[in-house]
Amino acid sequence: MDNVKKMNKWANAHTYYSLDILRIGLGVFLLLKGFSFITNSREFEDLIAPVSNFMGGMLTFHYIAAAHIMGGIMIVFGLLTRWAIIAQLPILLGAVLINFLGDMNGNNLMLSTATFGISIFFLFYGGGKHSADYYFKMEK
């Protein structure tokens, strides 16, 4: 718990609007990706075809779509940012690995790797000073 407090103090002392814009951009990207999965469910089924034997197809579809939509909204507002990122990490790791198990697509690999890296950063950084997490913490 002390480590989390130290990370929060460091993040609040080193907060910048560019990091808030990056966090909001990540949230909007995940939100739009969740809506994209819902509207293009056939393409999504084709995308996860290499690993569909390991995971239940419909369960995976609903988990990914719901986690992206709800997690994206929470990340945009900075509400429980670390928990929302933790819910995204298995999905993003799977997005990186699916390029190696199925057909290699360089654009998808770069996009999923960048999203995974930014998510790891915000897992440690948190929501920052301009977030709902900070606002509710200061209300005490």
Short mmCIF file of N, CA and C in Angstrom, two decimals:
data_model
loop_
_atom_site.label_atom_id
_atom_site.label_comp_id
_atom_site.label_asym_id
_atom_site.label_seq_id
_atom_site.Cartn_x
_atom_site.Cartn_y
_atom_site.Cartn_z
N MET A 1 0.81 -1.19 0.00
CA MET A 1 0.00 0.00 0.00
C MET A 1 0.86 1.26 0.00
N ASP A 2 1.99 1.19 0.69
CA ASP A 2 2.88 2.35 0.72
C ASP A 2 3.45 2.64 -0.67
N ASN A 3 3.68 1.58 -1.44
CA ASN A 3 4.20 1.79 -2.79
C ASN A 3 3.20 2.54 -3.65
N VAL A 4 1.92 2.21 -3.53
CA VAL A 4 0.89 2.90 -4.30
C VAL A 4 0.81 4.36 -3.88
N LYS A 5 0.91 4.63 -2.58
CA LYS A 5 0.89 6.02 -2.12
C LYS A 5 2.10 6.79 -2.65
N LYS A 6 3.27 6.16 -2.65
CA LYS A 6 4.46 6.81 -3.18
C LYS A 6 4.31 7.10 -4.67
N MET A 7 3.75 6.12 -5.42
CA MET A 7 3.54 6.34 -6.84
C MET A 7 2.54 7.45 -7.09
N ASN A 8 1.47 7.51 -6.27
CA ASN A 8 0.48 8.57 -6.44
C ASN A 8 1.10 9.93 -6.15
N LYS A 9 1.90 10.04 -5.10
CA LYS A 9 2.54 11.32 -4.78
C LYS A 9 3.47 11.74 -5.90
N TRP A 10 4.25 10.80 -6.44
CA TRP A 10 5.15 11.12 -7.54
C TRP A 10 4.36 11.56 -8.76
N ALA A 11 3.29 10.83 -9.08
CA ALA A 11 2.48 11.15 -10.26
C ALA A 11 1.82 12.51 -10.12
N ASN A 12 1.33 12.83 -8.93
CA ASN A 12 0.67 14.12 -8.73
C ASN A 12 1.68 15.27 -8.79
N ALA A 13 2.91 15.02 -8.39
CA ALA A 13 3.94 16.06 -8.46
C ALA A 13 4.45 16.25 -9.89
N HIS A 14 4.33 15.24 -10.72
CA HIS A 14 4.85 15.29 -12.09
C HIS A 14 3.74 15.15 -13.11
N THR A 15 2.64 15.81 -12.88
CA THR A 15 1.52 15.69 -13.81
C THR A 15 1.59 16.79 -14.86
N TYR A 16 1.21 16.42 -16.06
CA TYR A 16 1.23 17.35 -17.18
C TYR A 16 -0.05 17.15 -17.97
N TYR A 17 -0.48 18.20 -18.66
CA TYR A 17 -1.69 18.09 -19.45
C TYR A 17 -1.49 17.11 -20.61
N SER A 18 -0.28 16.99 -21.12
CA SER A 18 -0.05 16.05 -22.23
C SER A 18 -0.32 14.61 -21.79
N LEU A 19 0.01 14.27 -20.54
CA LEU A 19 -0.29 12.93 -20.05
C LEU A 19 -1.79 12.72 -19.86
N ASP A 20 -2.49 13.78 -19.46
CA ASP A 20 -3.94 13.68 -19.36
C ASP A 20 -4.57 13.48 -20.74
N ILE A 21 -4.05 14.17 -21.73
CA ILE A 21 -4.55 14.01 -23.09
C ILE A 21 -4.26 12.60 -23.60
N LEU A 22 -3.08 12.07 -23.26
CA LEU A 22 -2.74 10.70 -23.64
C LEU A 22 -3.67 9.70 -22.96
N ARG A 23 -3.98 9.91 -21.67
CA ARG A 23 -4.89 9.03 -20.95
C ARG A 23 -6.28 9.08 -21.57
N ILE A 24 -6.75 10.28 -21.87
CA ILE A 24 -8.08 10.44 -22.47
C ILE A 24 -8.10 9.81 -23.86
N GLY A 25 -7.02 9.99 -24.61
CA GLY A 25 -6.93 9.37 -25.94
C GLY A 25 -6.96 7.86 -25.87
N LEU A 26 -6.26 7.29 -24.88
CA LEU A 26 -6.29 5.84 -24.68
C LEU A 26 -7.71 5.37 -24.37
N GLY A 27 -8.40 6.09 -23.50
CA GLY A 27 -9.77 5.73 -23.15
C GLY A 27 -10.71 5.82 -24.33
N VAL A 28 -10.59 6.88 -25.12
CA VAL A 28 -11.44 7.03 -26.30
C VAL A 28 -11.13 5.94 -27.32
N PHE A 29 -9.85 5.62 -27.50
CA PHE A 29 -9.47 4.55 -28.43
C PHE A 29 -10.08 3.22 -28.00
N LEU A 30 -9.98 2.89 -26.72
CA LEU A 30 -10.55 1.62 -26.24
C LEU A 30 -12.07 1.61 -26.37
N LEU A 31 -12.70 2.74 -26.09
CA LEU A 31 -14.15 2.86 -26.22
C LEU A 31 -14.57 2.63 -27.67
N LEU A 32 -13.90 3.28 -28.59
CA LEU A 32 -14.23 3.11 -30.02
C LEU A 32 -13.93 1.69 -30.49
N LYS A 33 -12.87 1.10 -29.97
CA LYS A 33 -12.53 -0.28 -30.34
C LYS A 33 -13.62 -1.24 -29.83
N GLY A 34 -14.16 -0.99 -28.64
CA GLY A 34 -15.25 -1.81 -28.13
C GLY A 34 -16.49 -1.71 -29.00
N PHE A 35 -16.83 -0.49 -29.41
CA PHE A 35 -17.97 -0.32 -30.32
C PHE A 35 -17.70 -0.96 -31.68
N SER A 36 -16.46 -0.88 -32.12
CA SER A 36 -16.09 -1.51 -33.39
C SER A 36 -16.27 -3.02 -33.34
N PHE A 37 -15.90 -3.62 -32.21
CA PHE A 37 -16.07 -5.06 -32.08
C PHE A 37 -17.55 -5.45 -32.10
N ILE A 38 -18.39 -4.61 -31.52
CA ILE A 38 -19.82 -4.92 -31.50
C ILE A 38 -20.42 -4.78 -32.90
N THR A 39 -20.06 -3.72 -33.60
CA THR A 39 -20.66 -3.49 -34.92
C THR A 39 -20.09 -4.40 -36.00
N ASN A 40 -18.85 -4.86 -35.83
CA ASN A 40 -18.22 -5.74 -36.81
C ASN A 40 -17.91 -7.08 -36.16
N SER A 41 -18.94 -7.74 -35.67
CA SER A 41 -18.73 -9.00 -34.93
C SER A 41 -18.16 -10.10 -35.82
N ARG A 42 -18.46 -10.08 -37.10
CA ARG A 42 -17.94 -11.12 -38.01
C ARG A 42 -16.42 -10.98 -38.15
N GLU A 43 -15.95 -9.75 -38.30
CA GLU A 43 -14.51 -9.52 -38.40
C GLU A 43 -13.81 -9.91 -37.10
N PHE A 44 -14.48 -9.66 -35.98
CA PHE A 44 -13.90 -10.03 -34.69
C PHE A 44 -13.78 -11.54 -34.57
N GLU A 45 -14.79 -12.27 -35.02
CA GLU A 45 -14.72 -13.73 -34.99
C GLU A 45 -13.58 -14.25 -35.85
N ASP A 46 -13.36 -13.61 -37.00
CA ASP A 46 -12.24 -14.01 -37.85
C ASP A 46 -10.90 -13.69 -37.18
N LEU A 47 -10.88 -12.60 -36.43
CA LEU A 47 -9.64 -12.17 -35.77
C LEU A 47 -9.22 -13.15 -34.68
N ILE A 48 -10.19 -13.64 -33.90
CA ILE A 48 -9.84 -14.53 -32.79
C ILE A 48 -9.92 -16.01 -33.19
N ALA A 49 -10.09 -16.29 -34.48
CA ALA A 49 -10.17 -17.68 -34.93
C ALA A 49 -8.96 -18.52 -34.53
N PRO A 50 -7.72 -18.00 -34.57
CA PRO A 50 -6.58 -18.85 -34.19
C PRO A 50 -6.61 -19.32 -32.74
N VAL A 51 -7.25 -18.58 -31.86
CA VAL A 51 -7.26 -18.96 -30.45
C VAL A 51 -8.65 -19.33 -29.96
N SER A 52 -9.59 -19.51 -30.87
CA SER A 52 -10.96 -19.80 -30.44
C SER A 52 -11.08 -21.17 -29.78
N ASN A 53 -10.13 -22.06 -30.03
CA ASN A 53 -10.17 -23.37 -29.37
C ASN A 53 -9.82 -23.26 -27.89
N PHE A 54 -9.01 -22.27 -27.54
CA PHE A 54 -8.58 -22.11 -26.15
C PHE A 54 -9.60 -21.35 -25.31
N MET A 55 -10.33 -20.46 -25.92
CA MET A 55 -11.30 -19.64 -25.19
C MET A 55 -12.68 -19.83 -25.79
N GLY A 56 -13.70 -19.62 -24.98
CA GLY A 56 -15.05 -19.64 -25.51
C GLY A 56 -15.28 -18.41 -26.36
N GLY A 57 -15.76 -18.60 -27.57
CA GLY A 57 -15.90 -17.49 -28.51
C GLY A 57 -16.83 -16.39 -28.04
N MET A 58 -18.03 -16.75 -27.64
CA MET A 58 -19.00 -15.74 -27.22
C MET A 58 -18.61 -15.10 -25.88
N LEU A 59 -18.07 -15.90 -24.97
CA LEU A 59 -17.62 -15.36 -23.69
C LEU A 59 -16.51 -14.34 -23.92
N THR A 60 -15.58 -14.68 -24.79
CA THR A 60 -14.49 -13.77 -25.11
C THR A 60 -15.02 -12.50 -25.76
N PHE A 61 -15.92 -12.65 -26.69
CA PHE A 61 -16.50 -11.50 -27.38
C PHE A 61 -17.15 -10.54 -26.40
N HIS A 62 -17.98 -11.05 -25.51
CA HIS A 62 -18.68 -10.18 -24.57
C HIS A 62 -17.73 -9.56 -23.55
N TYR A 63 -16.74 -10.31 -23.10
CA TYR A 63 -15.78 -9.76 -22.14
C TYR A 63 -14.98 -8.63 -22.78
N ILE A 64 -14.49 -8.84 -23.98
CA ILE A 64 -13.66 -7.84 -24.63
C ILE A 64 -14.46 -6.58 -24.94
N ALA A 65 -15.65 -6.74 -25.49
CA ALA A 65 -16.46 -5.58 -25.84
C ALA A 65 -16.84 -4.79 -24.59
N ALA A 66 -17.30 -5.47 -23.56
CA ALA A 66 -17.71 -4.78 -22.32
C ALA A 66 -16.52 -4.14 -21.62
N ALA A 67 -15.40 -4.85 -21.58
CA ALA A 67 -14.22 -4.30 -20.90
C ALA A 67 -13.69 -3.08 -21.64
N HIS A 68 -13.70 -3.11 -22.96
CA HIS A 68 -13.24 -1.95 -23.72
C HIS A 68 -14.16 -0.75 -23.55
N ILE A 69 -15.46 -0.99 -23.57
CA ILE A 69 -16.40 0.13 -23.46
C ILE A 69 -16.38 0.72 -22.06
N MET A 70 -16.57 -0.11 -21.06
CA MET A 70 -16.59 0.41 -19.68
C MET A 70 -15.21 0.89 -19.24
N GLY A 71 -14.18 0.14 -19.59
CA GLY A 71 -12.83 0.56 -19.24
C GLY A 71 -12.45 1.86 -19.93
N GLY A 72 -12.85 2.01 -21.19
CA GLY A 72 -12.57 3.25 -21.91
C GLY A 72 -13.22 4.45 -21.27
N ILE A 73 -14.47 4.30 -20.84
CA ILE A 73 -15.16 5.41 -20.17
C ILE A 73 -14.47 5.75 -18.86
N MET A 74 -14.10 4.72 -18.10
CA MET A 74 -13.44 4.96 -16.81
C MET A 74 -12.07 5.60 -17.00
N ILE A 75 -11.34 5.20 -18.02
CA ILE A 75 -10.02 5.78 -18.26
C ILE A 75 -10.14 7.22 -18.73
N VAL A 76 -11.14 7.53 -19.53
CA VAL A 76 -11.34 8.92 -19.98
C VAL A 76 -11.54 9.84 -18.78
N PHE A 77 -12.36 9.43 -17.85
CA PHE A 77 -12.64 10.27 -16.68
C PHE A 77 -11.60 10.11 -15.58
N GLY A 78 -10.75 9.12 -15.70
CA GLY A 78 -9.75 8.88 -14.67
C GLY A 78 -10.36 8.28 -13.41
N LEU A 79 -11.41 7.53 -13.57
CA LEU A 79 -12.12 6.91 -12.45
C LEU A 79 -11.64 5.47 -12.30
N LEU A 80 -11.04 5.14 -11.17
CA LEU A 80 -10.48 3.81 -10.93
C LEU A 80 -9.59 3.38 -12.10
N THR A 81 -8.70 4.27 -12.46
CA THR A 81 -7.88 4.10 -13.66
C THR A 81 -7.09 2.81 -13.62
N ARG A 82 -6.44 2.55 -12.51
CA ARG A 82 -5.60 1.35 -12.44
C ARG A 82 -6.43 0.07 -12.57
N TRP A 83 -7.61 0.04 -11.97
CA TRP A 83 -8.46 -1.14 -12.07
C TRP A 83 -8.97 -1.33 -13.51
N ALA A 84 -9.30 -0.22 -14.16
CA ALA A 84 -9.74 -0.31 -15.56
C ALA A 84 -8.61 -0.81 -16.45
N ILE A 85 -7.39 -0.37 -16.17
CA ILE A 85 -6.23 -0.82 -16.94
C ILE A 85 -5.98 -2.31 -16.69
N ILE A 86 -6.11 -2.75 -15.45
CA ILE A 86 -5.90 -4.17 -15.13
C ILE A 86 -6.88 -5.04 -15.91
N ALA A 87 -8.11 -4.57 -16.08
CA ALA A 87 -9.10 -5.34 -16.86
C ALA A 87 -8.72 -5.37 -18.34
N GLN A 88 -7.98 -4.36 -18.82
CA GLN A 88 -7.59 -4.30 -20.23
C GLN A 88 -6.36 -5.14 -20.55
N LEU A 89 -5.49 -5.35 -19.57
CA LEU A 89 -4.20 -5.98 -19.84
C LEU A 89 -4.29 -7.37 -20.48
N PRO A 90 -5.16 -8.28 -19.98
CA PRO A 90 -5.24 -9.59 -20.67
C PRO A 90 -5.70 -9.47 -22.11
N ILE A 91 -6.58 -8.53 -22.37
CA ILE A 91 -7.08 -8.33 -23.73
C ILE A 91 -5.96 -7.82 -24.62
N LEU A 92 -5.22 -6.83 -24.13
CA LEU A 92 -4.16 -6.24 -24.93
C LEU A 92 -3.00 -7.20 -25.14
N LEU A 93 -2.69 -8.00 -24.13
CA LEU A 93 -1.66 -9.02 -24.28
C LEU A 93 -2.10 -10.05 -25.33
N GLY A 94 -3.37 -10.42 -25.29
CA GLY A 94 -3.91 -11.33 -26.30
C GLY A 94 -3.88 -10.71 -27.68
N ALA A 95 -4.10 -9.40 -27.77
CA ALA A 95 -4.05 -8.72 -29.07
C ALA A 95 -2.64 -8.75 -29.65
N VAL A 96 -1.63 -8.64 -28.78
CA VAL A 96 -0.25 -8.73 -29.25
C VAL A 96 0.07 -10.17 -29.66
N LEU A 97 -0.32 -11.13 -28.83
CA LEU A 97 0.00 -12.54 -29.12
C LEU A 97 -0.74 -13.10 -30.31
N ILE A 98 -1.93 -12.59 -30.59
CA ILE A 98 -2.73 -13.15 -31.68
C ILE A 98 -2.05 -12.92 -33.03
N ASN A 99 -1.20 -11.90 -33.11
CA ASN A 99 -0.45 -11.67 -34.34
C ASN A 99 0.59 -12.76 -34.58
N PHE A 100 1.08 -13.36 -33.51
CA PHE A 100 2.08 -14.42 -33.66
C PHE A 100 1.43 -15.79 -33.87
N LEU A 101 0.22 -15.98 -33.36
CA LEU A 101 -0.46 -17.26 -33.50
C LEU A 101 -1.21 -17.38 -34.83
N GLY A 102 -1.69 -16.25 -35.33
CA GLY A 102 -2.44 -16.25 -36.58
C GLY A 102 -1.64 -15.59 -37.68
N ASP A 103 -2.33 -14.90 -38.54
CA ASP A 103 -1.65 -14.17 -39.61
C ASP A 103 -1.01 -12.91 -39.03
N MET A 104 0.25 -12.70 -39.37
CA MET A 104 0.97 -11.52 -38.88
C MET A 104 0.50 -10.29 -39.64
N ASN A 105 0.00 -9.32 -38.89
CA ASN A 105 -0.41 -8.05 -39.47
C ASN A 105 0.40 -6.97 -38.76
N GLY A 106 1.30 -6.35 -39.47
CA GLY A 106 2.21 -5.37 -38.88
C GLY A 106 1.51 -4.19 -38.25
N ASN A 107 0.46 -3.69 -38.91
CA ASN A 107 -0.27 -2.53 -38.36
C ASN A 107 -0.96 -2.89 -37.05
N ASN A 108 -1.62 -4.05 -37.02
CA ASN A 108 -2.29 -4.47 -35.78
C ASN A 108 -1.29 -4.74 -34.68
N LEU A 109 -0.14 -5.30 -35.03
CA LEU A 109 0.89 -5.58 -34.04
C LEU A 109 1.42 -4.28 -33.43
N MET A 110 1.70 -3.30 -34.26
CA MET A 110 2.22 -2.02 -33.74
C MET A 110 1.17 -1.31 -32.90
N LEU A 111 -0.08 -1.33 -33.34
CA LEU A 111 -1.15 -0.66 -32.61
C LEU A 111 -1.39 -1.33 -31.26
N SER A 112 -1.45 -2.65 -31.25
CA SER A 112 -1.69 -3.35 -30.00
C SER A 112 -0.50 -3.26 -29.06
N THR A 113 0.72 -3.26 -29.59
CA THR A 113 1.90 -3.12 -28.75
C THR A 113 1.97 -1.72 -28.14
N ALA A 114 1.67 -0.70 -28.93
CA ALA A 114 1.67 0.68 -28.40
C ALA A 114 0.60 0.85 -27.34
N THR A 115 -0.58 0.31 -27.58
CA THR A 115 -1.67 0.40 -26.60
C THR A 115 -1.31 -0.34 -25.33
N PHE A 116 -0.69 -1.50 -25.45
CA PHE A 116 -0.26 -2.27 -24.29
C PHE A 116 0.80 -1.49 -23.49
N GLY A 117 1.75 -0.89 -24.18
CA GLY A 117 2.79 -0.11 -23.51
C GLY A 117 2.24 1.11 -22.79
N ILE A 118 1.33 1.82 -23.43
CA ILE A 118 0.71 2.99 -22.79
C ILE A 118 -0.11 2.55 -21.59
N SER A 119 -0.78 1.42 -21.70
CA SER A 119 -1.57 0.92 -20.58
C SER A 119 -0.68 0.53 -19.40
N ILE A 120 0.46 -0.08 -19.67
CA ILE A 120 1.40 -0.41 -18.60
C ILE A 120 1.88 0.87 -17.91
N PHE A 121 2.15 1.91 -18.70
CA PHE A 121 2.56 3.19 -18.12
C PHE A 121 1.49 3.72 -17.17
N PHE A 122 0.24 3.73 -17.61
CA PHE A 122 -0.83 4.27 -16.77
C PHE A 122 -1.19 3.34 -15.62
N LEU A 123 -0.81 2.07 -15.71
CA LEU A 123 -0.99 1.18 -14.57
C LEU A 123 -0.14 1.67 -13.40
N PHE A 124 1.07 2.13 -13.69
CA PHE A 124 1.94 2.65 -12.64
C PHE A 124 1.68 4.12 -12.35
N TYR A 125 1.41 4.91 -13.36
CA TYR A 125 1.22 6.35 -13.20
C TYR A 125 -0.12 6.68 -12.55
N GLY A 126 -1.16 5.95 -12.90
CA GLY A 126 -2.49 6.24 -12.37
C GLY A 126 -3.20 7.27 -13.22
N GLY A 127 -4.23 7.85 -12.66
CA GLY A 127 -5.04 8.82 -13.39
C GLY A 127 -4.42 10.20 -13.47
N GLY A 128 -3.53 10.51 -12.55
CA GLY A 128 -2.91 11.83 -12.55
C GLY A 128 -3.71 12.82 -11.72
N LYS A 129 -3.26 14.05 -11.76
CA LYS A 129 -3.86 15.10 -10.93
C LYS A 129 -5.19 15.59 -11.49
N HIS A 130 -5.40 15.46 -12.77
CA HIS A 130 -6.64 15.93 -13.40
C HIS A 130 -7.54 14.74 -13.71
N SER A 131 -7.94 14.03 -12.67
CA SER A 131 -8.77 12.85 -12.86
C SER A 131 -9.79 12.76 -11.74
N ALA A 132 -10.76 11.90 -11.94
CA ALA A 132 -11.78 11.68 -10.91
C ALA A 132 -11.16 11.01 -9.68
N ASP A 133 -10.15 10.16 -9.89
CA ASP A 133 -9.47 9.54 -8.75
C ASP A 133 -8.89 10.60 -7.82
N TYR A 134 -8.22 11.58 -8.38
CA TYR A 134 -7.60 12.64 -7.58
C TYR A 134 -8.68 13.48 -6.91
N TYR A 135 -9.74 13.79 -7.64
CA TYR A 135 -10.83 14.61 -7.09
C TYR A 135 -11.47 13.94 -5.89
N PHE A 136 -11.79 12.65 -6.03
CA PHE A 136 -12.43 11.95 -4.92
C PHE A 136 -11.48 11.73 -3.75
N LYS A 137 -10.19 11.58 -4.05
CA LYS A 137 -9.22 11.44 -2.98
C LYS A 137 -9.11 12.73 -2.18
N MET A 138 -9.22 13.86 -2.85
CA MET A 138 -9.10 15.16 -2.17
C MET A 138 -10.38 15.55 -1.43
N GLU A 139 -11.48 14.90 -1.69
CA GLU A 139 -12.76 15.19 -1.03
C GLU A 139 -12.81 14.69 0.39
N LYS A 140 -11.90 13.80 0.78
CA LYS A 140 -11.92 13.21 2.12
C LYS A 140 -11.81 14.23 3.19
#
